[in-house]
mmCIF file of C-alpha atoms in Angstrom:
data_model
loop_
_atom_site.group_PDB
_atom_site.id
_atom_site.type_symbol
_atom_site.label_atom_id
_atom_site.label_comp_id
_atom_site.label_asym_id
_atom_site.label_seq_id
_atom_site.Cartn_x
_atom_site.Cartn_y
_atom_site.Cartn_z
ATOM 1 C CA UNK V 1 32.914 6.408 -13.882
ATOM 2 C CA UNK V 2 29.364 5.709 -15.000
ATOM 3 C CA UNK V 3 26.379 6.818 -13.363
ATOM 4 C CA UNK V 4 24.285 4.052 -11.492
ATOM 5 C CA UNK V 5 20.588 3.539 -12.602
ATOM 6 C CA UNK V 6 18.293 4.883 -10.502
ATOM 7 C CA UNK V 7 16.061 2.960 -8.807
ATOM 8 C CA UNK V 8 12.772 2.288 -11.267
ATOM 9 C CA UNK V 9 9.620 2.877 -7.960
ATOM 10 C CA UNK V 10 11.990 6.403 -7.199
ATOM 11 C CA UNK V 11 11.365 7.553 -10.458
ATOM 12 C CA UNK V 12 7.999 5.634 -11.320
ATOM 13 C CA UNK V 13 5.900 6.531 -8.669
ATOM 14 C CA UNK V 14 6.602 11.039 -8.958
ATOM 15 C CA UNK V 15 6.579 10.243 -13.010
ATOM 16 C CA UNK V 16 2.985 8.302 -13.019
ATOM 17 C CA UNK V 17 1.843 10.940 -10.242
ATOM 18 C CA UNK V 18 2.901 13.453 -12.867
ATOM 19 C CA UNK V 19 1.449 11.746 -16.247
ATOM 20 C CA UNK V 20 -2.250 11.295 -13.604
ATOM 21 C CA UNK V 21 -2.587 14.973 -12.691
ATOM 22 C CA UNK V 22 -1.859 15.944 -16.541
ATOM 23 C CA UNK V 23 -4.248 13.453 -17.620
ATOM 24 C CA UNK V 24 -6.542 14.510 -15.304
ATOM 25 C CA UNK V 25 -6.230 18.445 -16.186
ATOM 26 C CA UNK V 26 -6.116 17.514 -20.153
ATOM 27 C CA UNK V 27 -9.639 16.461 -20.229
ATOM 28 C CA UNK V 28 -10.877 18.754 -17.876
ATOM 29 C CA UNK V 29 -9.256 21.801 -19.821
ATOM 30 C CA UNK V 30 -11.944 23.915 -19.830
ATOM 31 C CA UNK V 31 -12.054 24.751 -16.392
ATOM 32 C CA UNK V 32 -8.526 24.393 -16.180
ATOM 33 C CA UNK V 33 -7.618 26.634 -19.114
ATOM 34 C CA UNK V 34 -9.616 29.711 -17.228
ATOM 35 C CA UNK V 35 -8.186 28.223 -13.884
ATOM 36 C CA UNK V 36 -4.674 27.881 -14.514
ATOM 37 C CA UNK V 37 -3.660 28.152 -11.100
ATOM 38 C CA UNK V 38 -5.234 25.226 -10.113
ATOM 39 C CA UNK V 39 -3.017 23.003 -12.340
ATOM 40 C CA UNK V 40 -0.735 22.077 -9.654
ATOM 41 C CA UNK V 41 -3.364 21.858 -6.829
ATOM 42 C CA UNK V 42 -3.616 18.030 -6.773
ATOM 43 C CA UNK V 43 -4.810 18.479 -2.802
ATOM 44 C CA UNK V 44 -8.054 19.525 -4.539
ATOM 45 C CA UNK V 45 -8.211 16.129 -6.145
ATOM 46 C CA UNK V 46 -7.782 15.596 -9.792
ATOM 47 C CA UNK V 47 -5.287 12.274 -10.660
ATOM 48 C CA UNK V 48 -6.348 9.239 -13.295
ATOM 49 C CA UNK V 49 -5.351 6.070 -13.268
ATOM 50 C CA UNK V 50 -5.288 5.706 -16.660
ATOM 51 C CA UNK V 51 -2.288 8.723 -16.965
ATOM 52 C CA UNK V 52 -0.276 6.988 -14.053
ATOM 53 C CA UNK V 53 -0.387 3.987 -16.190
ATOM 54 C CA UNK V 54 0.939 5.925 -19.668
ATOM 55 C CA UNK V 55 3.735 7.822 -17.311
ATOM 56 C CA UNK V 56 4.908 4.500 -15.415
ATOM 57 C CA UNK V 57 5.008 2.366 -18.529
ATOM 58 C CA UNK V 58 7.186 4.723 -20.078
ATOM 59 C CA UNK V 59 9.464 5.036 -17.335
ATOM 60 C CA UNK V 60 9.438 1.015 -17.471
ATOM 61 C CA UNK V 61 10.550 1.100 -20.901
ATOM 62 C CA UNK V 62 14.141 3.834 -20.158
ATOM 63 C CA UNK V 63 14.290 1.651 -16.748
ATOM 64 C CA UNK V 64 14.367 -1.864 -18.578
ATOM 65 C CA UNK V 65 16.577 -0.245 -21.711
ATOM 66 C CA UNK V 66 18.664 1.630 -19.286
ATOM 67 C CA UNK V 67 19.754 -1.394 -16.813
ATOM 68 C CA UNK V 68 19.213 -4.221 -20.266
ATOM 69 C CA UNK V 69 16.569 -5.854 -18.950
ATOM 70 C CA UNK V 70 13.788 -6.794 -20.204
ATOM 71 C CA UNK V 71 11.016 -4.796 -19.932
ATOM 72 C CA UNK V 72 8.161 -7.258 -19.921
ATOM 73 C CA UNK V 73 9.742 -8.860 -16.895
ATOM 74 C CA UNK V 74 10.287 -5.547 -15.400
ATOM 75 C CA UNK V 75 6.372 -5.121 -16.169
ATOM 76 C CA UNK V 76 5.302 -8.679 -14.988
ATOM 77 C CA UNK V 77 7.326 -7.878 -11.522
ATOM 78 C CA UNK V 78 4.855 -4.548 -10.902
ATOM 79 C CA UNK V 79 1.762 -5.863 -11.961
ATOM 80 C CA UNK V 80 0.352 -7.703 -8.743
ATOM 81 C CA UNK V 81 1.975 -4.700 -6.682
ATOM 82 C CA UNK V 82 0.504 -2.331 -8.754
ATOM 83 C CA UNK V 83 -3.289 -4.174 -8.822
ATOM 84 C CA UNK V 84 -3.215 -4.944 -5.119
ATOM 85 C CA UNK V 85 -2.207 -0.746 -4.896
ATOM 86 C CA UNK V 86 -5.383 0.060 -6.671
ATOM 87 C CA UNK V 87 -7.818 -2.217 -4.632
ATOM 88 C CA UNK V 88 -5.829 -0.261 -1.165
ATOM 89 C CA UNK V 89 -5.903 3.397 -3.031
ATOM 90 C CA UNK V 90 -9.963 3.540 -4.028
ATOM 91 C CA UNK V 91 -10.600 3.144 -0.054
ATOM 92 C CA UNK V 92 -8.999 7.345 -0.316
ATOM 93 C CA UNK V 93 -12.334 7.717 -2.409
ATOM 94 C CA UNK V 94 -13.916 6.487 0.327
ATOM 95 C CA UNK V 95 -12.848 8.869 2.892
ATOM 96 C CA UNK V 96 -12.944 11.927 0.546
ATOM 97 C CA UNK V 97 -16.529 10.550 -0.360
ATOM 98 C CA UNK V 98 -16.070 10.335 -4.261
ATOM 99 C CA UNK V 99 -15.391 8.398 -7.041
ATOM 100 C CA UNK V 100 -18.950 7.633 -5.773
ATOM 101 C CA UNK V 101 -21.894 6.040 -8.574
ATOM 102 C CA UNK V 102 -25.684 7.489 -8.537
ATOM 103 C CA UNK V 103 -28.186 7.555 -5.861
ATOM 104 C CA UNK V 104 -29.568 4.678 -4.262
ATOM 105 C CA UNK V 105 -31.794 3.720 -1.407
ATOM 106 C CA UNK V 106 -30.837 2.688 1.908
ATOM 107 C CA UNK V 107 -32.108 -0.533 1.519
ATOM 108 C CA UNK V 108 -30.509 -1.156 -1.402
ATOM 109 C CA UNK V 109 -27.108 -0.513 0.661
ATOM 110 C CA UNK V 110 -28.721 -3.099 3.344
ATOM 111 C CA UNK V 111 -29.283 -5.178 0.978
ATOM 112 C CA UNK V 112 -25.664 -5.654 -0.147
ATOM 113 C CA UNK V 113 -24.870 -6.452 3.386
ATOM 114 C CA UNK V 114 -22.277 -3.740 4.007
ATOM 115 C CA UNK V 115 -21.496 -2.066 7.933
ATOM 116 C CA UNK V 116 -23.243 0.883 8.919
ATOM 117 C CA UNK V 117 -20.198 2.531 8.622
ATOM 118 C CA UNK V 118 -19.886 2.302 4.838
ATOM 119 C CA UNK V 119 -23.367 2.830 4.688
ATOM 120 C CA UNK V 120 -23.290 6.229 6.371
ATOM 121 C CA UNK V 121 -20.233 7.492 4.724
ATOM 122 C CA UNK V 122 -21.926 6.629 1.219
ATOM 123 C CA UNK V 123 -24.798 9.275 2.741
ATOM 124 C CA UNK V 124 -23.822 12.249 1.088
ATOM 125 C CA UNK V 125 -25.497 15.754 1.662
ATOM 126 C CA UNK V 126 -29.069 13.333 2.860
ATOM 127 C CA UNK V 127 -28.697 11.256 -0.405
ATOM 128 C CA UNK V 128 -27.127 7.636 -0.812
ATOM 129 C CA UNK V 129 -24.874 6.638 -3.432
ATOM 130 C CA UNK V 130 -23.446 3.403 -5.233
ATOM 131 C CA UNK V 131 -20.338 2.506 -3.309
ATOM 132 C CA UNK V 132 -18.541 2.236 -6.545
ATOM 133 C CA UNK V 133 -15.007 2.819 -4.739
ATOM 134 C CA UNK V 134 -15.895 -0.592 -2.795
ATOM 135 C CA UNK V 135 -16.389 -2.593 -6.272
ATOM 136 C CA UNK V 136 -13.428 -1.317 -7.546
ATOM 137 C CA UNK V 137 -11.545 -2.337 -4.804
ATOM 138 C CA UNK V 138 -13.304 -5.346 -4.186
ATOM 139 C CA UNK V 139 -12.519 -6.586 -8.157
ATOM 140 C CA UNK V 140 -8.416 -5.400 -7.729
ATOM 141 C CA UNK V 141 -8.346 -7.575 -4.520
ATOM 142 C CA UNK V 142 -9.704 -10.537 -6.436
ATOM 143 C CA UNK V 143 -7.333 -9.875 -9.354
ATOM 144 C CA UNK V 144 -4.469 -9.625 -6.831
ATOM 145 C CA UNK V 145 -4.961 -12.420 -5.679
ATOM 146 C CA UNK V 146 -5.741 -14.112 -9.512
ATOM 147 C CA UNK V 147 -1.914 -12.920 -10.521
ATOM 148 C CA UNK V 148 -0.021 -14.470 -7.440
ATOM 149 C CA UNK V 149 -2.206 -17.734 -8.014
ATOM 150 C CA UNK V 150 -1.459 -17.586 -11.967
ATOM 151 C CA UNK V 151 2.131 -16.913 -11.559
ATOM 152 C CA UNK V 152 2.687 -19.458 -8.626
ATOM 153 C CA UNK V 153 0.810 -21.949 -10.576
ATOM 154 C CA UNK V 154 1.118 -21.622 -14.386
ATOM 155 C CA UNK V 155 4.029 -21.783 -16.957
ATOM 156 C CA UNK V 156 3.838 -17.867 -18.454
ATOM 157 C CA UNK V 157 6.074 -16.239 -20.807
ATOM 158 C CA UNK V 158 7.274 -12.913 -19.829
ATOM 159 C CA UNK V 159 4.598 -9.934 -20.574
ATOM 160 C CA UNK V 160 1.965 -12.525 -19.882
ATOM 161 C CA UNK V 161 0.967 -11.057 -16.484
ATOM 162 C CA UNK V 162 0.960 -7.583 -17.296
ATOM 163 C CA UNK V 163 -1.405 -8.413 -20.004
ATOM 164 C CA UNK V 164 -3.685 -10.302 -17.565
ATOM 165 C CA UNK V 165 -3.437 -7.414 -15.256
ATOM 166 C CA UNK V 166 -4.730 -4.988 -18.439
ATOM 167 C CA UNK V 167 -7.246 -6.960 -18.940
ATOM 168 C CA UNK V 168 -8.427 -8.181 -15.877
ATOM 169 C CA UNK V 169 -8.620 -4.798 -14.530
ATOM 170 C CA UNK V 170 -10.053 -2.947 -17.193
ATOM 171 C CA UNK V 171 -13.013 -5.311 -17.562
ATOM 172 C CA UNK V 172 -13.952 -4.403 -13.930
ATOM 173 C CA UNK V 173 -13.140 -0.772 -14.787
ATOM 174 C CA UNK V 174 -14.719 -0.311 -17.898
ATOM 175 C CA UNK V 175 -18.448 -1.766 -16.477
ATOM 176 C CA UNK V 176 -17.783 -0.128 -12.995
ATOM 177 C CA UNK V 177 -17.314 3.202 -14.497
ATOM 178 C CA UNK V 178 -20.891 3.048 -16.268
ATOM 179 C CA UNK V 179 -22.108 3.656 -12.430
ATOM 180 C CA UNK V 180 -20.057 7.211 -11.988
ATOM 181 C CA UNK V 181 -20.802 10.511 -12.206
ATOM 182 C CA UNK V 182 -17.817 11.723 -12.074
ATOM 183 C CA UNK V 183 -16.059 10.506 -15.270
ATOM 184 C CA UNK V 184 -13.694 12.192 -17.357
ATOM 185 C CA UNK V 185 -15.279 12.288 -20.884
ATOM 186 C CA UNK V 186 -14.301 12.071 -23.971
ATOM 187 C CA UNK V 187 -17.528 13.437 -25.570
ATOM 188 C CA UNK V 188 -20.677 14.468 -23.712
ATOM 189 C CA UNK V 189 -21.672 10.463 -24.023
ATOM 190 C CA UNK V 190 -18.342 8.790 -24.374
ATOM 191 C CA UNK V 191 -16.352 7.727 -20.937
ATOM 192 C CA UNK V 192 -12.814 7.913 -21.448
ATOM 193 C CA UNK V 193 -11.944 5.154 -19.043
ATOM 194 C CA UNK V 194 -14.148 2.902 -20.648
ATOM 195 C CA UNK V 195 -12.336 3.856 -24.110
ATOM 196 C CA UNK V 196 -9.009 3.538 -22.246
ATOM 197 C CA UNK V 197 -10.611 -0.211 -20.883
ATOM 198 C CA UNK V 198 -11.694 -1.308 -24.133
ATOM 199 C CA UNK V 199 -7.761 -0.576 -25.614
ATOM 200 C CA UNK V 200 -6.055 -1.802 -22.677
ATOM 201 C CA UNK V 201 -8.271 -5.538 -22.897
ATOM 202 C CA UNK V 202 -7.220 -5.266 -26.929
ATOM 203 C CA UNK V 203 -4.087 -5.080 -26.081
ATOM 204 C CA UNK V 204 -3.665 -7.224 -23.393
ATOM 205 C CA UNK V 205 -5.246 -9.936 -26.084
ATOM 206 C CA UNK V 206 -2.892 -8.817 -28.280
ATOM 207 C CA UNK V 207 0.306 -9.377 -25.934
ATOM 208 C CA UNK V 208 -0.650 -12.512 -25.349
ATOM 209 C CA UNK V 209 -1.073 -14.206 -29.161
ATOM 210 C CA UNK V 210 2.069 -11.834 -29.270
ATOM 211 C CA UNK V 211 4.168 -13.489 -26.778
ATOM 212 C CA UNK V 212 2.761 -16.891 -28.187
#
């Protein structure tokens, strides 16, 4: 008798958690090469986006091959979950207070109209910082809601979304990221997130005049 398919989010979601921490940890190696104990301590923080991504889009492409499907429908399926999962999961930067951009004023945190209670939280050690875990979020929530709306409304061809999704959120990622201090880099004055951005709006383009 054959074996049933597993079910793609049971095997996605430990896979991409997987594929994040070993991102994470590969550009980080230094510390982690004379740490190597601390490899497997994701409760001390430490997962990317960008290697959740890599992991889950190559558990997409067994998933879709395994079950003959196609995989840019499998893809186009995720995307608003996955977006709309982003704008919920930067709110756990918020509560561990990082992910956070440089100092600002007070006022300047006033100014943007936010509660006290963001405010304060974003008061770290007597200093305020950029909420950049709020813009992030903020941008995912509007490009949630920009997928349903396309999808509902337009005529797409399968992979179409997915690509929208890459480039939607990597525009918002890639300037956002400019505000951290706490990127993973690529050289002392390259971000690798905004390399990772800049590929993933390329080929989002490129998916698009593909599927055309």
């Amino acid at each position: 008798t054959s074996r049933p398919a597993c079910d793609f989010s049971s095997v996605g979601v430990p896979v991409a958690i997987v594929f994040a921490r070993a991102y994470y940890v590969l550009f980080q190696w230094p510390y982690y090469a004379a740490h190597p104990e601390d490899i497997v301590a994701v409760w001390k923080g430490g997962l990317a986006i960008h290697g959740a991504l890599i992991g889950s889009g190559l558990v997409a492409l067994f998933y879709a091959r395994r079950r003959r499907v196609s995989v840019w429908w499998l893809l186009d399926v995720a995307a608003p979950s996955l977006i709309i999962g982003q704008a919920i999961g930067r709110w756990g930067n918020f509560m561990n207070q990082e992910a956070h951009g440089g100092p600002v004023s007070r006022a300047f945190l006033e100014s943007l109209h936010l509660p006290n209670w963001i405010i304060e939280q974003m008061n770290i050690g007597g200093t305020y910082y950029h909420p950049t875990f709020l813009y992030e979020s903020i941008w995912d929530f509007l490009g949630f809601l920009l997928l349903i709306t396309v999808r509902r409304r337009l005529s797409l061809l399968r992979g179409e979304l997915i690509a929208l999704y890459a480039i939607w959120y990597s525009v918002g990622r890639t300037y956002i990221e400019g505000m951290r201090t706490d990127s993973l880099m690529l050289t002392p004055t390259i971000r690798m997130a905004q390399v990772m951005g800049l590929l993933l709006i390329a080929l989002g383009v490129a998916v698009i005049v593909f599927r055309r």
